[in-house]
PDB file of C-alpha atoms in Angstrom:
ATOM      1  CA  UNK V 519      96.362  87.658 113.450  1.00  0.00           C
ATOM      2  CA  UNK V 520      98.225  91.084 112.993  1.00  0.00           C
ATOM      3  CA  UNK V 521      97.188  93.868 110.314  1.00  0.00           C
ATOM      4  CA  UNK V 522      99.019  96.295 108.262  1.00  0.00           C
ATOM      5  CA  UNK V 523      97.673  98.999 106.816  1.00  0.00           C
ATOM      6  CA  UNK V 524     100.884 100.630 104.145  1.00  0.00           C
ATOM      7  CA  UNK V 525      98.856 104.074 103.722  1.00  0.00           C
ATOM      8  CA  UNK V 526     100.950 106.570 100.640  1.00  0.00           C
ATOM      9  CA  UNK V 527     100.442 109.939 102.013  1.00  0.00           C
ATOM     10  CA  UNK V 528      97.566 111.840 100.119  1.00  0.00           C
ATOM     11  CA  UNK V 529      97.722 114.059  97.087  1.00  0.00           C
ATOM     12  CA  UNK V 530      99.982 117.495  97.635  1.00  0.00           C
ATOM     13  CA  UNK V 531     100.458 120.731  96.176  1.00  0.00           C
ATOM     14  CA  UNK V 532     102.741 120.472  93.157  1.00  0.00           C
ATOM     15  CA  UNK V 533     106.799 122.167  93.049  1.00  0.00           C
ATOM     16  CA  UNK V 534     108.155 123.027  95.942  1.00  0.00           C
ATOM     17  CA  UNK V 535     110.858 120.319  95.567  1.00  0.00           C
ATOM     18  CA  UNK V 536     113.305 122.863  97.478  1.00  0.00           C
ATOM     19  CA  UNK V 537     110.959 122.397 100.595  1.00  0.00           C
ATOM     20  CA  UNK V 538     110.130 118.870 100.305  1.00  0.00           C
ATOM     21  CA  UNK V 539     109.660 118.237 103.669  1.00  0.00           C
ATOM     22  CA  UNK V 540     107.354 120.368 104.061  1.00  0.00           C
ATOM     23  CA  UNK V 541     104.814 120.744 101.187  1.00  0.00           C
ATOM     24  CA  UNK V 542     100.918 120.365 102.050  1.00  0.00           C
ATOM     25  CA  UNK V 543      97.962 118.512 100.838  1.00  0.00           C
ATOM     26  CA  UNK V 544      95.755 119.847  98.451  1.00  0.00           C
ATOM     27  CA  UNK V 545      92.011 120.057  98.875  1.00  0.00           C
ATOM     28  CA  UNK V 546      91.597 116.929  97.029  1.00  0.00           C
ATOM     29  CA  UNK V 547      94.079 115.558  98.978  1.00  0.00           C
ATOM     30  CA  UNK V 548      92.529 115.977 102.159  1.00  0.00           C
ATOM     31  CA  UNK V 549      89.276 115.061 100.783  1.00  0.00           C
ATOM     32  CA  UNK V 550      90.691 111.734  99.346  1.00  0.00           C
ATOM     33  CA  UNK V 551      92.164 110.966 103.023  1.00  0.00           C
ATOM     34  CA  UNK V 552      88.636 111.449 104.523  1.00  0.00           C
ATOM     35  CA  UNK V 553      86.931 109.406 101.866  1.00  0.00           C
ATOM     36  CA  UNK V 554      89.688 106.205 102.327  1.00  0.00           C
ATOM     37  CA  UNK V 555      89.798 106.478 105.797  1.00  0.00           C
ATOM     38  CA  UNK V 556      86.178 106.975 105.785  1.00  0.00           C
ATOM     39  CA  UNK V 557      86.160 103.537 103.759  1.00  0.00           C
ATOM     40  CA  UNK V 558      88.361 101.532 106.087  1.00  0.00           C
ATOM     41  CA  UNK V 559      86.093 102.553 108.664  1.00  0.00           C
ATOM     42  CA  UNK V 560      83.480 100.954 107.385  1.00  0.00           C
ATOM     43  CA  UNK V 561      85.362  97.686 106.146  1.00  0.00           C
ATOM     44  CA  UNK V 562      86.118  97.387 110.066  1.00  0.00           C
ATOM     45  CA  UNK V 563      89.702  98.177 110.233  1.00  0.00           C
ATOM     46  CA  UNK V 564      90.624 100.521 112.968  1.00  0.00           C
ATOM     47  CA  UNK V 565      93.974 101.739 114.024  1.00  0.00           C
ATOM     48  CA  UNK V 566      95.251 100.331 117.597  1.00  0.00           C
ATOM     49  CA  UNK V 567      98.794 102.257 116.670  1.00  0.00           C
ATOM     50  CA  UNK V 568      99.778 104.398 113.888  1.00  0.00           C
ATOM     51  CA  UNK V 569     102.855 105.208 112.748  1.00  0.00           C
ATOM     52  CA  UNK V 570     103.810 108.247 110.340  1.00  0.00           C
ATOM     53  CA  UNK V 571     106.930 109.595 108.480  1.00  0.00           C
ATOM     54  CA  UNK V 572     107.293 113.396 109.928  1.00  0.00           C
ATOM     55  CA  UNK V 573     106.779 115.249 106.488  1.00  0.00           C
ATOM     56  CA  UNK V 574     104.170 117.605 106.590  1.00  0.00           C
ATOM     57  CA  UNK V 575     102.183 115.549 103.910  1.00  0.00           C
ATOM     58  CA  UNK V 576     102.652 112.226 105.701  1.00  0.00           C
ATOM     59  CA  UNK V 577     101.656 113.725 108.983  1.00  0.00           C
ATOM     60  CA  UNK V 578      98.658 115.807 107.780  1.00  0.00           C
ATOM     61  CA  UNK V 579      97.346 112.539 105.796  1.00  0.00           C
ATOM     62  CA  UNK V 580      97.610 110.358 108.747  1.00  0.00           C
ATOM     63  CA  UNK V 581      95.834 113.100 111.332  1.00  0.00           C
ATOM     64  CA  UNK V 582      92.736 113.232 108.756  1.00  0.00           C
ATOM     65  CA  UNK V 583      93.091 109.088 109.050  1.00  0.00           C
ATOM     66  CA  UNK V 584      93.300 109.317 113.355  1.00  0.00           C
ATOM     67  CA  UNK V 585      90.118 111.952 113.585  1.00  0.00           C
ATOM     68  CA  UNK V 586      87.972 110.006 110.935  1.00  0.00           C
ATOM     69  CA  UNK V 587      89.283 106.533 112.813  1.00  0.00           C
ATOM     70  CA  UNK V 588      88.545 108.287 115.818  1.00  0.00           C
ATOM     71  CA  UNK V 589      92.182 107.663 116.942  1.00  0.00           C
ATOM     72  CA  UNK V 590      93.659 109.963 119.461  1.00  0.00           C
ATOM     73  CA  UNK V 591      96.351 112.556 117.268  1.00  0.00           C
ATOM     74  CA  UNK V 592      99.001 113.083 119.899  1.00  0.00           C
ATOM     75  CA  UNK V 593      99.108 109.081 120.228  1.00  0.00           C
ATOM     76  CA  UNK V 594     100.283 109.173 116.458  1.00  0.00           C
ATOM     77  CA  UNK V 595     104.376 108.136 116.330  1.00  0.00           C
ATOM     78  CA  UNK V 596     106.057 110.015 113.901  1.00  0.00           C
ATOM     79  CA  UNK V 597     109.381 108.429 112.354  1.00  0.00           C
ATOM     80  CA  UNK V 598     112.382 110.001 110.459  1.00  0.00           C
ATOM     81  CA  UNK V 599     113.177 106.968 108.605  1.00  0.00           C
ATOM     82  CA  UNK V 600     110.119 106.487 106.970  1.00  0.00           C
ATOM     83  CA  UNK V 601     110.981 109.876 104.870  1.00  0.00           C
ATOM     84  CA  UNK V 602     112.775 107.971 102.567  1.00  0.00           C
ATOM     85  CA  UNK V 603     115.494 106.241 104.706  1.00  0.00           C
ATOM     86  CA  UNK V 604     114.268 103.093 105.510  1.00  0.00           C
ATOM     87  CA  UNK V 605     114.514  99.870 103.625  1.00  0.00           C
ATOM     88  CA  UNK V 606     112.556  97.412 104.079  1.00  0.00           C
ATOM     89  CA  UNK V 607     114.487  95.145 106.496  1.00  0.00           C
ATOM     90  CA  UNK V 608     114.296  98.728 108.376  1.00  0.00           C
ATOM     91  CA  UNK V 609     110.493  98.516 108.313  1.00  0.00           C
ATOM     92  CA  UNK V 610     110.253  94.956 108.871  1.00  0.00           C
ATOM     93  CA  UNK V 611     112.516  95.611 111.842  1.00  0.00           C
ATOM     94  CA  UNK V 612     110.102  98.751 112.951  1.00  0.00           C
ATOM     95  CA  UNK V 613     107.306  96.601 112.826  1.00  0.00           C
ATOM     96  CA  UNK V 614     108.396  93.892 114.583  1.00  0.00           C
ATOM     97  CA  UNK V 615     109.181  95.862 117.579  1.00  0.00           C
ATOM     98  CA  UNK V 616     105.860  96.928 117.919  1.00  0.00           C
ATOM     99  CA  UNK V 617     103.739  95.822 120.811  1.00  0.00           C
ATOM    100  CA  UNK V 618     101.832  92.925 121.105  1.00  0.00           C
ATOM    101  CA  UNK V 619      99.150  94.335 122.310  1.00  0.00           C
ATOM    102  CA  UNK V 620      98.498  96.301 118.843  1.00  0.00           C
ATOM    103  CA  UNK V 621      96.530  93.692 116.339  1.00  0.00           C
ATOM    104  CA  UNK V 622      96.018  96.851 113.547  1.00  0.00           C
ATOM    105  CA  UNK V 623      98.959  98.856 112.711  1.00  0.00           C
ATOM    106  CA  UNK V 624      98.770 101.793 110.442  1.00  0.00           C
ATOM    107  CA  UNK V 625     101.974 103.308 108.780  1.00  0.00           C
ATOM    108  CA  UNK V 626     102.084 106.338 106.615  1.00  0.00           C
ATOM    109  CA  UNK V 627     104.972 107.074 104.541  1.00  0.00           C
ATOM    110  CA  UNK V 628     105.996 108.084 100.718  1.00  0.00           C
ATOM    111  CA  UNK V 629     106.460 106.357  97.223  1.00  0.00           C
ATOM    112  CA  UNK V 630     108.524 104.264  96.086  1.00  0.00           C
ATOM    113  CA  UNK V 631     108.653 103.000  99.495  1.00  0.00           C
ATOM    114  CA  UNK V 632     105.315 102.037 100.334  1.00  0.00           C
ATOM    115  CA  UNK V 633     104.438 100.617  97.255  1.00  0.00           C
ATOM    116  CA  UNK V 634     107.853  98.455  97.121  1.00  0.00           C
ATOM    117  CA  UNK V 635     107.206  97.559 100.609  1.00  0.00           C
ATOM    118  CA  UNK V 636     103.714  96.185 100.273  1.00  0.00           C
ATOM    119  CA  UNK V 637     105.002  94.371  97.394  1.00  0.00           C
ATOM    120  CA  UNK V 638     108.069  92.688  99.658  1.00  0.00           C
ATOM    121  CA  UNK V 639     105.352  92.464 102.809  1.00  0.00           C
ATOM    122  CA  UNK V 640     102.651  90.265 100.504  1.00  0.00           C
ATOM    123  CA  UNK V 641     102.104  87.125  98.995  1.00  0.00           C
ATOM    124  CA  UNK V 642      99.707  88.375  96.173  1.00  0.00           C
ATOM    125  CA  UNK V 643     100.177  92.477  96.417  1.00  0.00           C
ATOM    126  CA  UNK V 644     101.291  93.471  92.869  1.00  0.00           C
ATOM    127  CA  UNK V 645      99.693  96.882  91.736  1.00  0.00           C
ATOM    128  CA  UNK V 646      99.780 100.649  91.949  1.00  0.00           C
ATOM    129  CA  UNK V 647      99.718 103.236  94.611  1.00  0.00           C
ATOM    130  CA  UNK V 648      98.871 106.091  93.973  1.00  0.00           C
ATOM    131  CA  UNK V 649      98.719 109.303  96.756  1.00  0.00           C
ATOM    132  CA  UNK V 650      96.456 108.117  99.662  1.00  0.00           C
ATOM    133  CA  UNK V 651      95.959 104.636  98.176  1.00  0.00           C
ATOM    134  CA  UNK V 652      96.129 101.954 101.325  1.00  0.00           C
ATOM    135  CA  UNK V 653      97.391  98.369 101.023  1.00  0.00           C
ATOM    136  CA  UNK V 654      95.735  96.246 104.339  1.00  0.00           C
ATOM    137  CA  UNK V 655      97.682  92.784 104.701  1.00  0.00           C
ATOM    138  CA  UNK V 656      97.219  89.858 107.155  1.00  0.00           C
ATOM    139  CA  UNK V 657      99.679  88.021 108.677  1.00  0.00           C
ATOM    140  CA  UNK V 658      98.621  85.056 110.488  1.00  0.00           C
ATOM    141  CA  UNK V 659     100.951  85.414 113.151  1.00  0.00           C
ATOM    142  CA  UNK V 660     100.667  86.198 117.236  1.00  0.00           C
ATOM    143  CA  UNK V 661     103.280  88.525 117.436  1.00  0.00           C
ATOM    144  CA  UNK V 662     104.865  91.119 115.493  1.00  0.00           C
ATOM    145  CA  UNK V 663     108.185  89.675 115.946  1.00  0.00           C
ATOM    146  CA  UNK V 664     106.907  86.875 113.504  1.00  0.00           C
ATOM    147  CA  UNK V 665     105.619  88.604 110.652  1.00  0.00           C
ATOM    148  CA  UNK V 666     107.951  88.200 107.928  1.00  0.00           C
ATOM    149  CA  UNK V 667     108.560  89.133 104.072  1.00  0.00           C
ATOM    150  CA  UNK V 668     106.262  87.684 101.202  1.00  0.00           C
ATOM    151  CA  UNK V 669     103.833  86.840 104.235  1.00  0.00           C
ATOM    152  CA  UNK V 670     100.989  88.873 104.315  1.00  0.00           C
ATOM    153  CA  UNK V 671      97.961  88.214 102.930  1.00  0.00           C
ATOM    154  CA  UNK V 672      96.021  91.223 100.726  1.00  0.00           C
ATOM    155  CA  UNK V 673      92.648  91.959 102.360  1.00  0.00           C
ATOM    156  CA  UNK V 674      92.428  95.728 101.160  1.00  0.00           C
ATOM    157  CA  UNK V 675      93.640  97.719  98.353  1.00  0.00           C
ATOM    158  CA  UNK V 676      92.120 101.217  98.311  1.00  0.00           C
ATOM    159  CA  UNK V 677      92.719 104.422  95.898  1.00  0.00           C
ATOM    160  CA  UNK V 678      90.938 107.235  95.364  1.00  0.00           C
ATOM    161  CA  UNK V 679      88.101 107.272  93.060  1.00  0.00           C
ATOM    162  CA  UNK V 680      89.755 109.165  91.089  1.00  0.00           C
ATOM    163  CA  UNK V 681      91.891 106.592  90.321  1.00  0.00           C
ATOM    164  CA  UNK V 682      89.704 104.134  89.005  1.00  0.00           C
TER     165      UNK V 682
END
């Protein structure tokens, strides 16, 4: 079995469209990334690889992920197409060239991507996601060169409790 966990960046200062790239979390934010991450922690799913879109958001959310997950930071893989290029063949194709050897992926990256991805990724995945909300799907495959579209099984959807 291989898991996915599609992980929306977490909640970011507000404006600052001209600098995009590189606006920050808020305090919420950050606290919202500990609490999730905190909470996948205890449901048992722990990063072998993570993979992150480079904007500052993205990034930040997924090092708060790697220290609660106890995941070394400089092993994080950050990738320009996940801020906003990709589609999801693209992912689907990222993913698949990932190693064998990795049973739990993580990938952090922005809306409407994730959320349209974990839609195209799952069987039964129709909902929301909200900033640092984290979709974790199974794929009953070997090898991520066989997961495929509509595939994945839900096992996780988490959002911030201010969400609920």
């Amino acid at each position: 079995m291989k898991r996915l966990a599609i992980i929306r960046h977490a909640k970011t200062e507000q404006g600052g469209y001209d600098h995009d790239f590189k606006r920050e979390l808020t305090d919420t934010g950050k606290d919202d990334a500990y609490r999730i991450s905190s909470d996948l922690k205890n449901s048992g799913v722990i990063p072998d690889c993570i993979i992150s879109s480079p904007a500052t958001r993205a990034i930040t959310t997924a090092r708060i992920f790697a220290e609660e997950l106890n995941f070394p930071k400089e092993k994080i893989i950050e990738k320009k197409g996940l801020y906003f290029d990709y589609t999801t063949q693209d992912f689907l194709n990222l993913i698949q060239e990932v190693p064998d050897s990795v049973n739990t992926l993580f990938v952090f990256g922005h809306n409407p991507f994730v959320n349209i991805v974990a839609e195209n990724l799952s069987r039964n995945f129709e909902g929301n996601m909200p900033t640092c909300s984290t979709v974790v799907l199974d794929f009953s495959v070997e090898k991520w060169s066989e997961v495929e579209a509509r595939h994945g099984n839900l096992f996780l959807h988490l959002y911030p409790n201010s969400y609920k």
